[in-house]
Amino acid sequence: MSRESLVTERSAGGARIAALAGAGLAAGVAAGVVAQRRRTRALARDDEYRALTAPLGGDRLEVVSADGTRLHALSFAGSETGCPATVVLAHGWTERLSLWSRVIAGLRDRGLRVVAYDLRGHGSSELAADGDYAIERFGEDVEAVLLAAGGPASQTVVVGHSLGGMSIAAWAARHDVRERVAGALITNAGVDDLIGGALVFGALGSALSPRWLSRGLLSSSVPLPPLSTPIGQATIRRIAFGSDATRAQVAFYERMLIETPASVRAATGIALSDLDLRSALARLTVSTVVIAGDEDRLTPPAHSQRIAAALPDPAGLIVLERTGHMSPLERPREVAEAVATLTESVVGADAATLTESIVGADAATPTAA
């Protein structure tokens, strides 16, 4: 065979390989699209998924944080005969306010007014001004939402899941807590040493806790596949959920995760990888409940135990069984019950104190003859 014929044959062979590879890739993409359509149709028939994705309603609140970042917030009225209090909800990293949908419903059923907001760069909130996702900025966002929510401190409780709980700690570090709220609840959060090696290497990784691994996991800006896949859902279930999580819950969170901009996910992850808010807990001086999931792999119960031990006014540590990192999704009834119980406790205590002071004043005031 001549040199020219050999080159021609090799070129033809390369073209055939490229064509086969292209056909294989196209077939893979087509199969993925078909599988995605099947999952979409199955979820459309899932009553729980339909309920989770139903419009929330609520009234829009104008919220502008200290650095000018505009936050999306909604207010949901409670019944007039319910407890006269407002609960402010802050969701976690790569989530959005709809994470709280069933918790909101549970709190409204108890007559409580609820305000929920999207963290900066998440959901319908603006990207952070100057790209600033430092934990201090998330704390300033809590202050901005509390101001917009209005109402007396004696009738306000703030609640945070994961990064939302960390945001509350960051807020407490720089503000007078009692000027804004009467109670707080933190669920599935940590204030230092997030993730470490436990997520990848189990108990050994937790003991070693290499910082490079934490930073690498949390700050990754690798784009996520735009389509749901069985592997993706299995990974999310393993990392973020407990044994009892449903297909609807996993798919609902997966969509939030996919829709979070990669730049926001990475910038926030960098801030979390260097997080140390242990000293801030001493300034969270109101009654505070802490919730953990016994199967939480992202912030294991040991994190919640350390938080509860460091609080000036701990109001209880609740460990939910067969529950992962997504307690508001996995156990909305239990979370709503804990929030409502705390709220009614601190608001009732303040009302009783006020009544006693009024009665005491009346008793000391002489009446006219």
mmCIF file with all atom_site columns, N, CA, C and O in Angstrom, residues 12-37:
data_model
loop_
_atom_site.group_PDB
_atom_site.id
_atom_site.type_symbol
_atom_site.label_atom_id
_atom_site.label_alt_id
_atom_site.label_comp_id
_atom_site.label_asym_id
_atom_site.label_entity_id
_atom_site.label_seq_id
_atom_site.pdbx_PDB_ins_code
_atom_site.Cartn_x
_atom_site.Cartn_y
_atom_site.Cartn_z
_atom_site.occupancy
_atom_site.B_iso_or_equiv
_atom_site.pdbx_formal_charge
_atom_site.auth_seq_id
_atom_site.auth_comp_id
_atom_site.auth_asym_id
_atom_site.auth_atom_id
_atom_site.pdbx_PDB_model_num
ATOM 1   N N  . ALA A 1 12 ? -9.869  7.819  6.998  1.00 0.00 ? 12 ALA A N  1
ATOM 2   C CA . ALA A 1 12 ? -11.218 7.248  6.941  1.00 0.00 ? 12 ALA A CA 1
ATOM 3   C C  . ALA A 1 12 ? -11.545 6.522  8.236  1.00 0.00 ? 12 ALA A C  1
ATOM 4   O O  . ALA A 1 12 ? -12.664 6.605  8.763  1.00 0.00 ? 12 ALA A O  1
ATOM 5   N N  . GLY A 1 13 ? -10.536 5.807  8.793  1.00 0.00 ? 13 GLY A N  1
ATOM 6   C CA . GLY A 1 13 ? -10.753 5.115  10.064 1.00 0.00 ? 13 GLY A CA 1
ATOM 7   C C  . GLY A 1 13 ? -11.048 6.083  11.186 1.00 0.00 ? 13 GLY A C  1
ATOM 8   O O  . GLY A 1 13 ? -11.944 5.855  12.013 1.00 0.00 ? 13 GLY A O  1
ATOM 9   N N  . GLY A 1 14 ? -10.296 7.187  11.216 1.00 0.00 ? 14 GLY A N  1
ATOM 10  C CA . GLY A 1 14 ? -10.545 8.206  12.236 1.00 0.00 ? 14 GLY A CA 1
ATOM 11  C C  . GLY A 1 14 ? -11.924 8.806  12.099 1.00 0.00 ? 14 GLY A C  1
ATOM 12  O O  . GLY A 1 14 ? -12.618 9.060  13.095 1.00 0.00 ? 14 GLY A O  1
ATOM 13  N N  . ALA A 1 15 ? -12.347 9.012  10.872 1.00 0.00 ? 15 ALA A N  1
ATOM 14  C CA . ALA A 1 15 ? -13.671 9.581  10.653 1.00 0.00 ? 15 ALA A CA 1
ATOM 15  C C  . ALA A 1 15 ? -14.753 8.625  11.122 1.00 0.00 ? 15 ALA A C  1
ATOM 16  O O  . ALA A 1 15 ? -15.764 9.032  11.700 1.00 0.00 ? 15 ALA A O  1
ATOM 17  N N  . ARG A 1 16 ? -14.520 7.303  10.865 1.00 0.00 ? 16 ARG A N  1
ATOM 18  C CA . ARG A 1 16 ? -15.516 6.316  11.307 1.00 0.00 ? 16 ARG A CA 1
ATOM 19  C C  . ARG A 1 16 ? -15.601 6.276  12.833 1.00 0.00 ? 16 ARG A C  1
ATOM 20  O O  . ARG A 1 16 ? -16.685 6.201  13.412 1.00 0.00 ? 16 ARG A O  1
ATOM 21  N N  . ILE A 1 17 ? -14.440 6.348  13.495 1.00 0.00 ? 17 ILE A N  1
ATOM 22  C CA . ILE A 1 17 ? -14.430 6.345  14.969 1.00 0.00 ? 17 ILE A CA 1
ATOM 23  C C  . ILE A 1 17 ? -15.148 7.581  15.508 1.00 0.00 ? 17 ILE A C  1
ATOM 24  O O  . ILE A 1 17 ? -15.957 7.504  16.436 1.00 0.00 ? 17 ILE A O  1
ATOM 25  N N  . ALA A 1 18 ? -14.849 8.744  14.898 1.00 0.00 ? 18 ALA A N  1
ATOM 26  C CA . ALA A 1 18 ? -15.507 9.980  15.331 1.00 0.00 ? 18 ALA A CA 1
ATOM 27  C C  . ALA A 1 18 ? -17.007 9.903  15.128 1.00 0.00 ? 18 ALA A C  1
ATOM 28  O O  . ALA A 1 18 ? -17.801 10.345 15.965 1.00 0.00 ? 18 ALA A O  1
ATOM 29  N N  . ALA A 1 19 ? -17.398 9.299  13.979 1.00 0.00 ? 19 ALA A N  1
ATOM 30  C CA . ALA A 1 19 ? -18.826 9.183  13.695 1.00 0.00 ? 19 ALA A CA 1
ATOM 31  C C  . ALA A 1 19 ? -19.507 8.267  14.699 1.00 0.00 ? 19 ALA A C  1
ATOM 32  O O  . ALA A 1 19 ? -20.610 8.547  15.198 1.00 0.00 ? 19 ALA A O  1
ATOM 33  N N  . LEU A 1 20 ? -18.822 7.149  15.007 1.00 0.00 ? 20 LEU A N  1
ATOM 34  C CA . LEU A 1 20 ? -19.390 6.224  15.991 1.00 0.00 ? 20 LEU A CA 1
ATOM 35  C C  . LEU A 1 20 ? -19.477 6.865  17.370 1.00 0.00 ? 20 LEU A C  1
ATOM 36  O O  . LEU A 1 20 ? -20.475 6.699  18.092 1.00 0.00 ? 20 LEU A O  1
ATOM 37  N N  . ALA A 1 21 ? -18.435 7.596  17.758 1.00 0.00 ? 21 ALA A N  1
ATOM 38  C CA . ALA A 1 21 ? -18.451 8.278  19.054 1.00 0.00 ? 21 ALA A CA 1
ATOM 39  C C  . ALA A 1 21 ? -19.565 9.307  19.107 1.00 0.00 ? 21 ALA A C  1
ATOM 40  O O  . ALA A 1 21 ? -20.278 9.434  20.114 1.00 0.00 ? 21 ALA A O  1
ATOM 41  N N  . GLY A 1 22 ? -19.700 10.059 18.023 1.00 0.00 ? 22 GLY A N  1
ATOM 42  C CA . GLY A 1 22 ? -20.770 11.059 17.970 1.00 0.00 ? 22 GLY A CA 1
ATOM 43  C C  . GLY A 1 22 ? -22.140 10.418 18.060 1.00 0.00 ? 22 GLY A C  1
ATOM 44  O O  . GLY A 1 22 ? -23.037 10.908 18.754 1.00 0.00 ? 22 GLY A O  1
ATOM 45  N N  . ALA A 1 23 ? -22.289 9.268  17.349 1.00 0.00 ? 23 ALA A N  1
ATOM 46  C CA . ALA A 1 23 ? -23.572 8.575  17.393 1.00 0.00 ? 23 ALA A CA 1
ATOM 47  C C  . ALA A 1 23 ? -23.849 8.053  18.799 1.00 0.00 ? 23 ALA A C  1
ATOM 48  O O  . ALA A 1 23 ? -24.971 8.117  19.303 1.00 0.00 ? 23 ALA A O  1
ATOM 49  N N  . GLY A 1 24 ? -22.775 7.526  19.452 1.00 0.00 ? 24 GLY A N  1
ATOM 50  C CA . GLY A 1 24 ? -22.942 7.044  20.822 1.00 0.00 ? 24 GLY A CA 1
ATOM 51  C C  . GLY A 1 24 ? -23.327 8.156  21.773 1.00 0.00 ? 24 GLY A C  1
ATOM 52  O O  . GLY A 1 24 ? -24.195 7.980  22.643 1.00 0.00 ? 24 GLY A O  1
ATOM 53  N N  . LEU A 1 25 ? -22.666 9.315  21.627 1.00 0.00 ? 25 LEU A N  1
ATOM 54  C CA . LEU A 1 25 ? -22.989 10.456 22.481 1.00 0.00 ? 25 LEU A CA 1
ATOM 55  C C  . LEU A 1 25 ? -24.420 10.916 22.256 1.00 0.00 ? 25 LEU A C  1
ATOM 56  O O  . LEU A 1 25 ? -25.171 11.181 23.200 1.00 0.00 ? 25 LEU A O  1
ATOM 57  N N  . ALA A 1 26 ? -24.805 10.980 20.978 1.00 0.00 ? 26 ALA A N  1
ATOM 58  C CA . ALA A 1 26 ? -26.177 11.406 20.662 1.00 0.00 ? 26 ALA A CA 1
ATOM 59  C C  . ALA A 1 26 ? -27.192 10.425 21.238 1.00 0.00 ? 26 ALA A C  1
ATOM 60  O O  . ALA A 1 26 ? -28.235 10.829 21.778 1.00 0.00 ? 26 ALA A O  1
ATOM 61  N N  . ALA A 1 27 ? -26.867 9.137  21.142 1.00 0.00 ? 27 ALA A N  1
ATOM 62  C CA . ALA A 1 27 ? -27.781 8.132  21.697 1.00 0.00 ? 27 ALA A CA 1
ATOM 63  C C  . ALA A 1 27 ? -27.877 8.266  23.211 1.00 0.00 ? 27 ALA A C  1
ATOM 64  O O  . ALA A 1 27 ? -28.960 8.143  23.797 1.00 0.00 ? 27 ALA A O  1
ATOM 65  N N  . GLY A 1 28 ? -26.726 8.530  23.840 1.00 0.00 ? 28 GLY A N  1
ATOM 66  C CA . GLY A 1 28 ? -26.726 8.720  25.291 1.00 0.00 ? 28 GLY A CA 1
ATOM 67  C C  . GLY A 1 28 ? -27.556 9.914  25.706 1.00 0.00 ? 28 GLY A C  1
ATOM 68  O O  . GLY A 1 28 ? -28.323 9.852  26.673 1.00 0.00 ? 28 GLY A O  1
ATOM 69  N N  . VAL A 1 29 ? -27.390 11.022 24.971 1.00 0.00 ? 29 VAL A N  1
ATOM 70  C CA . VAL A 1 29 ? -28.170 12.225 25.265 1.00 0.00 ? 29 VAL A CA 1
ATOM 71  C C  . VAL A 1 29 ? -29.656 11.953 25.065 1.00 0.00 ? 29 VAL A C  1
ATOM 72  O O  . VAL A 1 29 ? -30.504 12.338 25.877 1.00 0.00 ? 29 VAL A O  1
ATOM 73  N N  . ALA A 1 30 ? -29.982 11.270 23.939 1.00 0.00 ? 30 ALA A N  1
ATOM 74  C CA . ALA A 1 30 ? -31.385 10.966 23.657 1.00 0.00 ? 30 ALA A CA 1
ATOM 75  C C  . ALA A 1 30 ? -31.986 10.090 24.744 1.00 0.00 ? 30 ALA A C  1
ATOM 76  O O  . ALA A 1 30 ? -33.111 10.309 25.203 1.00 0.00 ? 30 ALA A O  1
ATOM 77  N N  . ALA A 1 31 ? -31.194 9.092  25.191 1.00 0.00 ? 31 ALA A N  1
ATOM 78  C CA . ALA A 1 31 ? -31.687 8.220  26.258 1.00 0.00 ? 31 ALA A CA 1
ATOM 79  C C  . ALA A 1 31 ? -31.898 9.002  27.543 1.00 0.00 ? 31 ALA A C  1
ATOM 80  O O  . ALA A 1 31 ? -32.871 8.777  28.272 1.00 0.00 ? 31 ALA A O  1
ATOM 81  N N  . GLY A 1 32 ? -30.981 9.942  27.815 1.00 0.00 ? 32 GLY A N  1
ATOM 82  C CA . GLY A 1 32 ? -31.127 10.776 29.006 1.00 0.00 ? 32 GLY A CA 1
ATOM 83  C C  . GLY A 1 32 ? -32.370 11.637 28.943 1.00 0.00 ? 32 GLY A C  1
ATOM 84  O O  . GLY A 1 32 ? -33.073 11.812 29.945 1.00 0.00 ? 32 GLY A O  1
ATOM 85  N N  . VAL A 1 33 ? -32.640 12.187 27.770 1.00 0.00 ? 33 VAL A N  1
ATOM 86  C CA . VAL A 1 33 ? -33.832 13.030 27.599 1.00 0.00 ? 33 VAL A CA 1
ATOM 87  C C  . VAL A 1 33 ? -35.097 12.205 27.800 1.00 0.00 ? 33 VAL A C  1
ATOM 88  O O  . VAL A 1 33 ? -36.051 12.630 28.461 1.00 0.00 ? 33 VAL A O  1
ATOM 89  N N  . VAL A 1 34 ? -35.102 10.989 27.225 1.00 0.00 ? 34 VAL A N  1
ATOM 90  C CA . VAL A 1 34 ? -36.271 10.111 27.374 1.00 0.00 ? 34 VAL A CA 1
ATOM 91  C C  . VAL A 1 34 ? -36.481 9.756  28.845 1.00 0.00 ? 34 VAL A C  1
ATOM 92  O O  . VAL A 1 34 ? -37.609 9.795  29.366 1.00 0.00 ? 34 VAL A O  1
ATOM 93  N N  . ALA A 1 35 ? -35.381 9.406  29.537 1.00 0.00 ? 35 ALA A N  1
ATOM 94  C CA . ALA A 1 35 ? -35.480 9.067  30.957 1.00 0.00 ? 35 ALA A CA 1
ATOM 95  C C  . ALA A 1 35 ? -35.968 10.258 31.771 1.00 0.00 ? 35 ALA A C  1
ATOM 96  O O  . ALA A 1 35 ? -36.781 10.111 32.697 1.00 0.00 ? 35 ALA A O  1
ATOM 97  N N  . GLN A 1 36 ? -35.469 11.455 31.421 1.00 0.00 ? 36 GLN A N  1
ATOM 98  C CA . GLN A 1 36 ? -35.915 12.663 32.123 1.00 0.00 ? 36 GLN A CA 1
ATOM 99  C C  . GLN A 1 36 ? -37.407 12.890 31.935 1.00 0.00 ? 36 GLN A C  1
ATOM 100 O O  . GLN A 1 36 ? -38.117 13.247 32.879 1.00 0.00 ? 36 GLN A O  1
ATOM 101 N N  . ARG A 1 37 ? -37.887 12.678 30.728 1.00 0.00 ? 37 ARG A N  1
ATOM 102 C CA . ARG A 1 37 ? -39.323 12.856 30.465 1.00 0.00 ? 37 ARG A CA 1
ATOM 103 C C  . ARG A 1 37 ? -40.148 11.866 31.267 1.00 0.00 ? 37 ARG A C  1
ATOM 104 O O  . ARG A 1 37 ? -41.216 12.208 31.783 1.00 0.00 ? 37 ARG A O  1
#
